[in-house]
Coordinates of N, CA, C and O and ligand atoms in Angstrom, one line a residue:
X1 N -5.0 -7.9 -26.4 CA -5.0 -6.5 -26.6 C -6.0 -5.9 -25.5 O -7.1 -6.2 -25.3
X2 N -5.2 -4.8 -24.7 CA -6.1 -4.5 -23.9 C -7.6 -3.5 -24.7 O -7.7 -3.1 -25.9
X3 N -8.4 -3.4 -23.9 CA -9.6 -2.6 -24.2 C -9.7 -1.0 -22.7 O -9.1 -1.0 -21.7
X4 N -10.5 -0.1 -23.1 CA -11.1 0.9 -22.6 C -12.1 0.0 -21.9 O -12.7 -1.0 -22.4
X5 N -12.3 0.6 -20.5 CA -13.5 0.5 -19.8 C -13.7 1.3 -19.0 O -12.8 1.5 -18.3
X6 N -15.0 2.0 -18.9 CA -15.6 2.5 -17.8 C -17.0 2.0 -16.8 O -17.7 2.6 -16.0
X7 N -17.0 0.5 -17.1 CA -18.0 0.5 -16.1 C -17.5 -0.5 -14.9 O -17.0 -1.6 -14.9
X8 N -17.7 0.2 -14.0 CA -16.7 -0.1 -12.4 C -15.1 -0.4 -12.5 O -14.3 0.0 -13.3
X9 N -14.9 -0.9 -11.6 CA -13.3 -0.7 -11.4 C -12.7 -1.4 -12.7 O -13.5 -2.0 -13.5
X10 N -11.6 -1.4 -13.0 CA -11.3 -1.6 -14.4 C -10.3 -3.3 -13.9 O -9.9 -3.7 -12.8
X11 N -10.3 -3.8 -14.8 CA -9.7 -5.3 -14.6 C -8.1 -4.6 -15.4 O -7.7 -4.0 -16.4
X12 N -7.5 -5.3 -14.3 CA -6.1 -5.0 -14.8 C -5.3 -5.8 -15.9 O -4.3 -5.4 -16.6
X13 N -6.3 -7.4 -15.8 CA -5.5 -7.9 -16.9 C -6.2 -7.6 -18.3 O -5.6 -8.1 -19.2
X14 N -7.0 -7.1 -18.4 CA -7.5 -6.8 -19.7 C -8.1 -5.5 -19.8 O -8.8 -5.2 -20.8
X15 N -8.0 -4.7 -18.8 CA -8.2 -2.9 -19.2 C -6.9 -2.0 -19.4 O -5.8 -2.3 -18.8
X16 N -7.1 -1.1 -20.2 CA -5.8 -0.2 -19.5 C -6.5 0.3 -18.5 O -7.7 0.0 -18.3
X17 N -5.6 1.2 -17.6 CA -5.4 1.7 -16.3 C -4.3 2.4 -15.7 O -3.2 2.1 -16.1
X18 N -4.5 3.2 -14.9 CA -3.7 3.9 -14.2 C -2.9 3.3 -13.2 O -3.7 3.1 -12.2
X19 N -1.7 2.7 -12.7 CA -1.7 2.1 -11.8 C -1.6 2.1 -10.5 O -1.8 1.1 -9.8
X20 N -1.3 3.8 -9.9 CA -1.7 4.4 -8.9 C -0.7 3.5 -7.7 O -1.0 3.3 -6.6
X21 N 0.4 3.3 -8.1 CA 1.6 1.5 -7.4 C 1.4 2.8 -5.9 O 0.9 2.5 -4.9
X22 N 2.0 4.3 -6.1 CA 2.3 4.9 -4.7 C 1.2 5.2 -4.1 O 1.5 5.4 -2.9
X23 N 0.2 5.4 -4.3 CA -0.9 5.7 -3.6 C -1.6 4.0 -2.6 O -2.2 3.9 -1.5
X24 N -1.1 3.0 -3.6 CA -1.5 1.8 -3.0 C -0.6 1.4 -1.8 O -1.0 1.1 -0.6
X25 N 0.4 1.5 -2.1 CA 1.8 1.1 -1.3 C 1.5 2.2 0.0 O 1.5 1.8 1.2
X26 N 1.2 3.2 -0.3 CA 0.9 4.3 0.8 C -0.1 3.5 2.0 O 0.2 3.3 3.2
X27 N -1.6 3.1 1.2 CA -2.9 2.6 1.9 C -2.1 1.3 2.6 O -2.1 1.1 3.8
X28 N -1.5 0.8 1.8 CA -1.1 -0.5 2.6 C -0.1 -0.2 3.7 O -0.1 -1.1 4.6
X29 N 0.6 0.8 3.8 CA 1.6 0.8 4.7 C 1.0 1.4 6.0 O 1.4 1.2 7.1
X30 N -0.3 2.4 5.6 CA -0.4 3.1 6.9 C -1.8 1.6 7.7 O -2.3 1.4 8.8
X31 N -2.0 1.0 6.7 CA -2.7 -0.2 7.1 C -2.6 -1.2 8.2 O -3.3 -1.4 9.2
X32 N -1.5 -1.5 7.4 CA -0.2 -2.1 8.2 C 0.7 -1.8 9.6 O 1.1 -2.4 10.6
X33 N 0.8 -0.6 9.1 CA 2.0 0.6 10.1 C 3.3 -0.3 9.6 O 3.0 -1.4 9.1
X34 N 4.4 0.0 9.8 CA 5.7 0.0 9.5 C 6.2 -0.6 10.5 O 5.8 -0.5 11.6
X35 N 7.5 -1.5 10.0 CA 8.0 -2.3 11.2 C 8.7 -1.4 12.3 O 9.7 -1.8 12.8
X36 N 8.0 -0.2 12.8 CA 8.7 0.3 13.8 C 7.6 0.6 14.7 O 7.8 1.0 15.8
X37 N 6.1 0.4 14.2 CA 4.9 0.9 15.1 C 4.3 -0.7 14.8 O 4.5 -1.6 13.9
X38 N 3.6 -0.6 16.2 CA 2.7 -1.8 16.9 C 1.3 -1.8 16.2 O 0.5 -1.4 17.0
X39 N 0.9 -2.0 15.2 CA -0.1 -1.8 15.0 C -0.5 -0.7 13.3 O 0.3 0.1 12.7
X40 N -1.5 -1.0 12.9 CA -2.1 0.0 11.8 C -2.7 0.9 12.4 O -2.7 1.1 13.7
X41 N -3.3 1.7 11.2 CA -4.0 2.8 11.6 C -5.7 2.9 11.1 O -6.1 1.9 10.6
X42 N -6.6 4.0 11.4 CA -7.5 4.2 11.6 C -7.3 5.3 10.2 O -6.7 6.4 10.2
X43 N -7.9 4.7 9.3 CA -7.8 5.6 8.0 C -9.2 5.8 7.0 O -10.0 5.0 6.5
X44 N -9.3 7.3 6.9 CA -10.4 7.6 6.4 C -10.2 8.3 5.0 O -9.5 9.3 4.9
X45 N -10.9 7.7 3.7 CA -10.5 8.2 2.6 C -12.0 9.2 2.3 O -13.2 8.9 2.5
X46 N -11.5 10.3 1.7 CA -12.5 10.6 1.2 C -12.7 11.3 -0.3 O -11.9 12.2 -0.4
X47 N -13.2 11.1 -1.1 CA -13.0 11.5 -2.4 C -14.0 12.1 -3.7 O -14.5 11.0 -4.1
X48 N -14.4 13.0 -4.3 CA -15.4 13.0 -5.0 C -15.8 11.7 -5.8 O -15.1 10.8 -6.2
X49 N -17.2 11.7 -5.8 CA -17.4 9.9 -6.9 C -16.7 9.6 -7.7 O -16.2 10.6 -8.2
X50 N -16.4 8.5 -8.2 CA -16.3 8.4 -9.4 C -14.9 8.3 -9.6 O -14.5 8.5 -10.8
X51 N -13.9 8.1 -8.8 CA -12.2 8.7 -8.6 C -11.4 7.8 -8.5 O -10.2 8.1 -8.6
X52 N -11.8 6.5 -8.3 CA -11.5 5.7 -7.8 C -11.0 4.4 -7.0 O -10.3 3.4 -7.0
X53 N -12.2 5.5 -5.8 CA -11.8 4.8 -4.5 C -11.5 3.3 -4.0 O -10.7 2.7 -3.5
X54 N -13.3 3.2 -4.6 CA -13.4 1.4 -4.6 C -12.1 0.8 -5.6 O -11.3 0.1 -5.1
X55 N -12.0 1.0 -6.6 CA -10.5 0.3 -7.7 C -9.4 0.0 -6.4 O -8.8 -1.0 -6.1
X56 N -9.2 1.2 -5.7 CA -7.9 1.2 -4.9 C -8.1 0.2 -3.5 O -7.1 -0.2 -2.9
X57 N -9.0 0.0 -3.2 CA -9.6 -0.7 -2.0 C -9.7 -2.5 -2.3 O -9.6 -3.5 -1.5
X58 N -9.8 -2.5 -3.8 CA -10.0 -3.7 -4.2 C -8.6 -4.2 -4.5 O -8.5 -5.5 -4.5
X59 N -7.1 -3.1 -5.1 CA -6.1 -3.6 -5.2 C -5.3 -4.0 -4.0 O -4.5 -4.9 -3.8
X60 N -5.8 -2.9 -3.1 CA -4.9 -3.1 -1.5 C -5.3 -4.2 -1.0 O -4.4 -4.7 -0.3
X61 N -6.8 -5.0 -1.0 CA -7.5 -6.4 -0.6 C -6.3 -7.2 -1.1 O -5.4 -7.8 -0.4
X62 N -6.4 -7.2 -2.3 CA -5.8 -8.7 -3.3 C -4.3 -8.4 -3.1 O -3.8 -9.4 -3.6
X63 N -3.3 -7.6 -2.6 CA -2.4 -7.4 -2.3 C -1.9 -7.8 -0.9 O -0.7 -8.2 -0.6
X64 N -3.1 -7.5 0.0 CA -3.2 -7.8 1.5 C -3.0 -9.1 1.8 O -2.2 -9.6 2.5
X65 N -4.2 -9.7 0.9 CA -4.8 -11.6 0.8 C -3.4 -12.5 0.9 O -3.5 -13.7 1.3
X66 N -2.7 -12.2 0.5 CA -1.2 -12.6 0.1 C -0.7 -12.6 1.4 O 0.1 -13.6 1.5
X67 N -0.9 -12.2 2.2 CA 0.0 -12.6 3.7 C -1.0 -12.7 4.2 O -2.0 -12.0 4.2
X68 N -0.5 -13.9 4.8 CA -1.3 -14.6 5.8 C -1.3 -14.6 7.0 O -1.7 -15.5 7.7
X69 N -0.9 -13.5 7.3 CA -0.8 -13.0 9.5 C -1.7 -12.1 9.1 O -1.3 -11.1 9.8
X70 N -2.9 -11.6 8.4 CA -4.3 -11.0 8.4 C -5.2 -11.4 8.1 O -5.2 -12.1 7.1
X71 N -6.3 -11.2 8.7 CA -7.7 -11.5 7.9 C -7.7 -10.3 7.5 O -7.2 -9.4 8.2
X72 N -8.3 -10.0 6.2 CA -9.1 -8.8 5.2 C -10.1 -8.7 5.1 O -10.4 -9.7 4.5
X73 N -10.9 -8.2 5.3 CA -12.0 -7.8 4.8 C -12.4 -6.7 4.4 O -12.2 -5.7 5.1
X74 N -13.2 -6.7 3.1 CA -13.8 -5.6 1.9 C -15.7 -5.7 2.2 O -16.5 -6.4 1.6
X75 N -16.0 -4.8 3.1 CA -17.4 -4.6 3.0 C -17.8 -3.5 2.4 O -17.3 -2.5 2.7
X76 N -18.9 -3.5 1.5 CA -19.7 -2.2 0.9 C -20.8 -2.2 2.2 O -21.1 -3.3 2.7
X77 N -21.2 -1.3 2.7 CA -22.2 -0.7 3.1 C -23.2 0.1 2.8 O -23.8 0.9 3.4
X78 N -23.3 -0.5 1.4 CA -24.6 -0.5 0.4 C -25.8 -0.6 0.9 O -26.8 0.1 0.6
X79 N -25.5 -2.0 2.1 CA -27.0 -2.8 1.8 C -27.8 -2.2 3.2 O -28.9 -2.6 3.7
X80 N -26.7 -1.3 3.7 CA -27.6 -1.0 4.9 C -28.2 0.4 4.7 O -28.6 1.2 5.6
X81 N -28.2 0.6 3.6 CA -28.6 2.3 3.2 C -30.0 2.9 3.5 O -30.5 4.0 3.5
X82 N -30.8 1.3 3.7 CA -32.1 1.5 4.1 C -32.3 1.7 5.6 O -33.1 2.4 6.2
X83 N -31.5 1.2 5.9 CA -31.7 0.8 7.2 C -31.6 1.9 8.4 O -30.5 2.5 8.3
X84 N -32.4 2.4 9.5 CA -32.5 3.8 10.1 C -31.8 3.7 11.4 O -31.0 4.3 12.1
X85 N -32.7 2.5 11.6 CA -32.4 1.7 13.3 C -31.0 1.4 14.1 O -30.5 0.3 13.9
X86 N -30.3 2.3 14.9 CA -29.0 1.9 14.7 C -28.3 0.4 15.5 O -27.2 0.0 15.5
X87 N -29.6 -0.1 16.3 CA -29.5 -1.6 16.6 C -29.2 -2.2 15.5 O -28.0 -2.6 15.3
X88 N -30.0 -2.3 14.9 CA -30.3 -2.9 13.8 C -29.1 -2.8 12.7 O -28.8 -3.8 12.0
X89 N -28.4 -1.8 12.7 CA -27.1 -1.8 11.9 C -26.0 -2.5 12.3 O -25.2 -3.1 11.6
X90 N -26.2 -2.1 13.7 CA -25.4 -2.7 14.5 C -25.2 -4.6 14.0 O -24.2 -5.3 13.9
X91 N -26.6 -4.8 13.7 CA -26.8 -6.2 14.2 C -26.4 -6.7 12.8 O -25.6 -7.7 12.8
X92 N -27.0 -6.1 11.5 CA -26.8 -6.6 10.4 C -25.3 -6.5 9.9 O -25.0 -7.4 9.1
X93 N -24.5 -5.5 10.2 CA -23.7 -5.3 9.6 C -22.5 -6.6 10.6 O -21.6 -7.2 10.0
X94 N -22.7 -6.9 12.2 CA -21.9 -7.8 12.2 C -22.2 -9.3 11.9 O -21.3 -10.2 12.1
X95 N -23.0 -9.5 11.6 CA -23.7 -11.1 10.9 C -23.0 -10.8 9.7 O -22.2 -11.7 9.5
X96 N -22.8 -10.1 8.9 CA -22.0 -10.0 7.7 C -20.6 -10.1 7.8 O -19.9 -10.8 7.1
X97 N -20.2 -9.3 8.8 CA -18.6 -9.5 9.5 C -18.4 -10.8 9.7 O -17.6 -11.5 9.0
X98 N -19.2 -11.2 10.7 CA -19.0 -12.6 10.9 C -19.5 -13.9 10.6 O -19.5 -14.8 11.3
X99 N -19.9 -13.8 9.2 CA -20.1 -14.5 8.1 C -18.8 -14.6 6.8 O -18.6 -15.7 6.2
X100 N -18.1 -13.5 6.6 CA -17.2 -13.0 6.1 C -15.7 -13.7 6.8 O -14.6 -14.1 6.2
X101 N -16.1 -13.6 8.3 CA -14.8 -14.4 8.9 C -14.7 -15.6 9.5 O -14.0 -16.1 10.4
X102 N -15.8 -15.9 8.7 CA -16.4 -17.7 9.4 C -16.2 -17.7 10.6 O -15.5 -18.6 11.1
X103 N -16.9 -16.8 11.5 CA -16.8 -16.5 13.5 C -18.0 -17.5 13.6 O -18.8 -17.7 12.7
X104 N -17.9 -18.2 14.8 CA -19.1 -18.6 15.7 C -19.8 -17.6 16.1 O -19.4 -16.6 16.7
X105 N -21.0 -17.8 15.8 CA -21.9 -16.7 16.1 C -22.1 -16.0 17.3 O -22.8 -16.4 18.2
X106 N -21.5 -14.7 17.4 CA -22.1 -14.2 18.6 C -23.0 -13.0 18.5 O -22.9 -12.1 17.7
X107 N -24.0 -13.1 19.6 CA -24.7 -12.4 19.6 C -24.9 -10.8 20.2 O -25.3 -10.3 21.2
X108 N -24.5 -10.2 18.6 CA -24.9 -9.0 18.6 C -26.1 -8.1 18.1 O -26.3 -8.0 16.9
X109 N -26.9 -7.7 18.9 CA -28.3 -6.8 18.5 C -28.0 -5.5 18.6 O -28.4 -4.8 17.8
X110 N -27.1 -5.0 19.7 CA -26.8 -3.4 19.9 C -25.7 -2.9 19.5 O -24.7 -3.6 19.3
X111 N -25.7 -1.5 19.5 CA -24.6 -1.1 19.2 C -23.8 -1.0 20.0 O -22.6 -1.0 19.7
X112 N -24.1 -1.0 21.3 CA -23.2 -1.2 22.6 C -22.5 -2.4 22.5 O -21.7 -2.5 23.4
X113 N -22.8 -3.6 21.5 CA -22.5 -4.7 21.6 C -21.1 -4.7 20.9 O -20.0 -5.2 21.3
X114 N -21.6 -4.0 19.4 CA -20.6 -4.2 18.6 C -19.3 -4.3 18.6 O -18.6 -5.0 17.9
X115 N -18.8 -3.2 19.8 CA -17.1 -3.7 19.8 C -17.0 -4.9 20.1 O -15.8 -5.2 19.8
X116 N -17.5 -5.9 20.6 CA -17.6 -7.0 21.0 C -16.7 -7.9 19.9 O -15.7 -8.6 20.3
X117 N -17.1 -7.9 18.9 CA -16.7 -8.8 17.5 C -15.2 -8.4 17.4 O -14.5 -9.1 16.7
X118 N -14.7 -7.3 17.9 CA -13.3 -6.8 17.5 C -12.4 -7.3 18.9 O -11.3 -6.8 19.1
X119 N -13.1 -8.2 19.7 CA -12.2 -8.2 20.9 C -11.2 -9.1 20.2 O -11.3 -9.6 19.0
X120 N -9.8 -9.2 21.2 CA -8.8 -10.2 20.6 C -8.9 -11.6 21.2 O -8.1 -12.4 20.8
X121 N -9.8 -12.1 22.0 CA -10.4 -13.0 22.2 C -11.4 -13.7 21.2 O -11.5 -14.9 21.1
X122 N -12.0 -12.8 20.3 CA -12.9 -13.2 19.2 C -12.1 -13.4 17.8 O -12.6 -13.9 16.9
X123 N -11.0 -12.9 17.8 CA -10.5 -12.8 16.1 C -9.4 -13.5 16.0 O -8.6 -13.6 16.9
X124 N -9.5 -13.9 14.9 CA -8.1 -15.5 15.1 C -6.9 -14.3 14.9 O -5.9 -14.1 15.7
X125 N -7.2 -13.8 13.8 CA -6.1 -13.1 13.2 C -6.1 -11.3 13.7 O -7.2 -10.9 14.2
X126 N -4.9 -10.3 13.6 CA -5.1 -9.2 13.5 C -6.2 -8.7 12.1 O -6.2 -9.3 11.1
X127 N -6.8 -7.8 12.4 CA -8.2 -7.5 11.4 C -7.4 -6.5 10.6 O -6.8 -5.6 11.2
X128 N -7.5 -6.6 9.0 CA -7.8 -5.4 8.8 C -9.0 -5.1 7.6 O -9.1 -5.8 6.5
X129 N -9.9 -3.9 8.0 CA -11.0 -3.9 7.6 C -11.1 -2.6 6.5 O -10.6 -1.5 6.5
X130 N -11.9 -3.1 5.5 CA -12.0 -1.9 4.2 C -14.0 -1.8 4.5 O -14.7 -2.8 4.6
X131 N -14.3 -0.8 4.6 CA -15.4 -0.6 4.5 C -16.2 0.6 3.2 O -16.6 1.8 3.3
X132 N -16.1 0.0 2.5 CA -16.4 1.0 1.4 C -18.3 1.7 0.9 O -19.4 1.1 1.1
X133 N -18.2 2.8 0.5 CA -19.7 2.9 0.5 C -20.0 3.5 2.1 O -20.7 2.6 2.6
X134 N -19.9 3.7 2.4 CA -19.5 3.9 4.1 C -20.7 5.1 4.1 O -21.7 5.0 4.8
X135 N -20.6 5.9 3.6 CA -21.4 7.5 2.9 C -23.5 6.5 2.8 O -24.7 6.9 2.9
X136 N -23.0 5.0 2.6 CA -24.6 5.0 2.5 C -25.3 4.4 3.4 O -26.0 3.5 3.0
X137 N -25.2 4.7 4.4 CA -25.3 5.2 6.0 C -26.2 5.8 6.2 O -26.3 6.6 5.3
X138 N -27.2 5.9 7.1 CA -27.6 6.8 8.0 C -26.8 8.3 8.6 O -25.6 8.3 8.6
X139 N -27.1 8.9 8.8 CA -26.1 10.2 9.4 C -25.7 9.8 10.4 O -24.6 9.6 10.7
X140 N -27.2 9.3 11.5 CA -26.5 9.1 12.8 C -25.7 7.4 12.8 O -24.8 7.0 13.5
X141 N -26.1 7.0 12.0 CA -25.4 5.7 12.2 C -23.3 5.5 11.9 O -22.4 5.0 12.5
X142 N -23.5 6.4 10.9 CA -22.1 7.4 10.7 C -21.7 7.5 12.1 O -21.3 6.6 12.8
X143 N -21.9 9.0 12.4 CA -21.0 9.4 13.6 C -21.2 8.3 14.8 O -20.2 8.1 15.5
X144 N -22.4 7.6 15.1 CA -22.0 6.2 16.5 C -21.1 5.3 15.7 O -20.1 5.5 16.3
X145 N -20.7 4.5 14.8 CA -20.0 3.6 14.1 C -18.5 4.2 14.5 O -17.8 3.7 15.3
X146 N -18.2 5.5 13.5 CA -17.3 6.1 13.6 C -16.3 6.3 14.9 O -15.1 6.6 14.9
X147 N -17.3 6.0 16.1 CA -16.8 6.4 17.2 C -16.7 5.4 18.0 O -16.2 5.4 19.2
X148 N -17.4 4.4 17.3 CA -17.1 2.3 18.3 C -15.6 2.3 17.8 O -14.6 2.0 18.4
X149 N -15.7 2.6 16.6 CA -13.8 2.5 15.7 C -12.7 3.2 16.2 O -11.6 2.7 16.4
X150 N -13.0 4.3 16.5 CA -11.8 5.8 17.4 C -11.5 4.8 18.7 O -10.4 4.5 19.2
X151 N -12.9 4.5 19.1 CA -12.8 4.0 20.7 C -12.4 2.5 21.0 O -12.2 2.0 22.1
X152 N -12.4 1.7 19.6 CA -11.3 0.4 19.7 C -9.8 0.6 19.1 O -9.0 -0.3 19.3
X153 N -9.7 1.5 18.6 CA -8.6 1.7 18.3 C -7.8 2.2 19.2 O -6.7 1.7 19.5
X154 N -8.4 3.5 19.9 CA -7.9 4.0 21.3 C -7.6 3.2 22.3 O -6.5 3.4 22.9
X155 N -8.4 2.0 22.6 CA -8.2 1.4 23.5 C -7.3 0.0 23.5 O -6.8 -0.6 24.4
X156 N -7.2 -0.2 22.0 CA -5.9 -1.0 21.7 C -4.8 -0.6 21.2 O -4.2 -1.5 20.7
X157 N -4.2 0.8 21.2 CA -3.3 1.8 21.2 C -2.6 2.0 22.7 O -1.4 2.1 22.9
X158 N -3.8 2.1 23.9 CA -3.2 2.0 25.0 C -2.9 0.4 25.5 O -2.0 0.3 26.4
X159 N -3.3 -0.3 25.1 CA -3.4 -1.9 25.4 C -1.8 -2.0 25.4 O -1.1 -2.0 26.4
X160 N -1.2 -1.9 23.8 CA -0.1 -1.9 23.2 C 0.8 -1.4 24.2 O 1.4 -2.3 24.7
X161 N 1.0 -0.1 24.8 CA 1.5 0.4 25.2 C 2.4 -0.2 26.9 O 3.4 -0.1 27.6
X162 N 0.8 -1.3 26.9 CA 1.6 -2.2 28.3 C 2.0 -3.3 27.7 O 2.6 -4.1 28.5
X163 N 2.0 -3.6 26.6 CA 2.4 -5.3 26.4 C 4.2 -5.0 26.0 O 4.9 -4.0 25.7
X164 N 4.3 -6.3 26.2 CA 5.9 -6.4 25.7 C 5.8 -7.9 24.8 O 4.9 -8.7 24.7
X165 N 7.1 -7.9 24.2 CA 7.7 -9.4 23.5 C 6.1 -9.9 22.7 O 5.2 -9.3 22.4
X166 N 6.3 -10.7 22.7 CA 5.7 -11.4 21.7 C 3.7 -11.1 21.8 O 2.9 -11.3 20.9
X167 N 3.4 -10.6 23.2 CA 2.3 -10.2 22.9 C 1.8 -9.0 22.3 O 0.7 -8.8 21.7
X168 N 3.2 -8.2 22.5 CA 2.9 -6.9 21.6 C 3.0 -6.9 20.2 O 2.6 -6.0 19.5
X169 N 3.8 -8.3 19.5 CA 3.7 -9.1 18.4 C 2.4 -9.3 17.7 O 2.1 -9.1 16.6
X170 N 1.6 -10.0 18.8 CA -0.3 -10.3 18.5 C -1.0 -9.1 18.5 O -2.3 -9.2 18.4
X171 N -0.3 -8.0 18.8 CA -1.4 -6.9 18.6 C -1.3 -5.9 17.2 O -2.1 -5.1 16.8
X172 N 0.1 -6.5 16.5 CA 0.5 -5.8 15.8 C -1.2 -5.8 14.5 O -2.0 -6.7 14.4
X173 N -1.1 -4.6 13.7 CA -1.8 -4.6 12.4 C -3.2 -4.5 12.0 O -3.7 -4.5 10.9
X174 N -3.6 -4.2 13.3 CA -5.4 -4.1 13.0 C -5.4 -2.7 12.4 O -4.9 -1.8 12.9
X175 N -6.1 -2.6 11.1 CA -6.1 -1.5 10.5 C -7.6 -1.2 10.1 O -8.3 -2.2 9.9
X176 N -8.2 -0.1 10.0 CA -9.5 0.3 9.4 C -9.5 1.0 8.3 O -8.7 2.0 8.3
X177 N -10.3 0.8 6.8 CA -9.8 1.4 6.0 C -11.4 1.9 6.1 O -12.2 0.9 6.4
X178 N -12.2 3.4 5.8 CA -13.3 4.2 5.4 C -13.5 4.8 4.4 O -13.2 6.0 4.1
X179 N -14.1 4.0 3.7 CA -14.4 4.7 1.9 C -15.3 5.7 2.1 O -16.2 5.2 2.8
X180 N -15.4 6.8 1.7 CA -16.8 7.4 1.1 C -17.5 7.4 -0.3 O -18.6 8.0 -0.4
Ligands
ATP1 N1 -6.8 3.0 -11.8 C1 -7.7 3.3 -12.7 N2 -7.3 3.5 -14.0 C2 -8.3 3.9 -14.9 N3 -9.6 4.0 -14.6 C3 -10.0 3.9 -13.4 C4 -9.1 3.5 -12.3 N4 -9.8 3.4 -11.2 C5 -11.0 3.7 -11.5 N5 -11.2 4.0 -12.8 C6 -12.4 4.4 -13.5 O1 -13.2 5.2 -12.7 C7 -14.5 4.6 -12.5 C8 -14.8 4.7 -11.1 O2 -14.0 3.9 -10.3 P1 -14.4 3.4 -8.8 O3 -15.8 2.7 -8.9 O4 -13.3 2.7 -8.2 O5 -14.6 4.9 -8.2 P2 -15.3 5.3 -6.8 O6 -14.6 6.5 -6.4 O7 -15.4 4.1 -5.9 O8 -16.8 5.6 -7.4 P3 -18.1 5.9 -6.5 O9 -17.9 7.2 -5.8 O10 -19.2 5.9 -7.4 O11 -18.2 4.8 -5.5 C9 -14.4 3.1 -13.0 O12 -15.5 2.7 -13.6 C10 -13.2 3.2 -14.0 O13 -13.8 3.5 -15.3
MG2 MG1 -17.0 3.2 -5.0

């Protein structure tokens, strides 16, 4: 018998719940992009507290995990809420990335560095990334982050655009998902 819950995302096999199937299928497709575009997208959610967001991030994960031409990753950016220094975010938040995607360590300290971890040289698989909690950030750490992501996406948007056959195959799917 199911039960009522309100504390955090609700377990589907033993809460009731909303199931929200088109809103999910939506996140995943613009994730993804559709078999007619090279590639996902760069998607920013934003929503008053308490709405859902994380629930939906956590079904599109365990939905994602199932195919295996992605790595996923679900980061809260919780733990950097203290944190001011934007080296330093830089630094902590990719030791977590790349702890998360069992990478050989490379060394990143700056932010200048960080696109670094997203080259396609460094990632076995096309990425796609859920960053949730994103809001507990720094301000300036926000808009420099925000704009390492615009500016790898930009620049593997144009990448795409020269590749043909099967390398434009390996570029397909890197998607960013941004909770607030
Ligand atoms: N699909 C759903 N069906 C029913 N209840 C839900 C559903 N998704 C979330 N909830 C309820 O809403 C609450 C908040 O969900 P969740 O933590 O996903 O929201 P949030 O938008 O991420 O919140 P915050 O802004 O605090 O991070 C959960 O504790 C749960 O009670
Ligand atoms: Mg949340």
């Amino acid at each position: 018998m199911r039960k009522f819950s309100s504390y955090g995302p609700p377990n589907t096999n033993l809460h009731y719940y909303a199931p929200r199937k088109e809103l999910i299928a939506r996140t995943i497709m613009q994730l993804k992009g559709d078999e007619h575009e090279e590639g996902g997208h760069y998607i920013t959610v934003w929503a008053p507290r308490q709405t859902g967001k994380t629930w939906i991030m956590q079904e599109v994960l365990s939905t994602l995990e199932q195919e295996t031409q992605f790595d996923v990753v679900l980061l809260s950016l919780q733990f950097l809420s203290e944190v001011t220094d934007l080296n330093s975010v830089a630094q902590l938040f990719a030791q977590e990335l790349m702890e998360k995607l069992n990478l050989e360590k490379l060394s990143i300290n700056r932010l200048e560095d960080f696109h670094r971890l997203f080259k396609r040289e460094t990632l076995t698989k096309p990425l796609i990334l859920m960053l949730d909690e994103f809001d507990a950030l720094d301000q300036a750490a926000i808009s420099r982050l925000v704009s390492v992501f615009r500016h790898i996406y930009n620049t593997r948007q144009n990448q795409k655009d020269k590749l043909t056959g099967e390398n434009k195959n390996k570029n397909r799917g890197a998607g960013v998902f941004l909770g607030f």
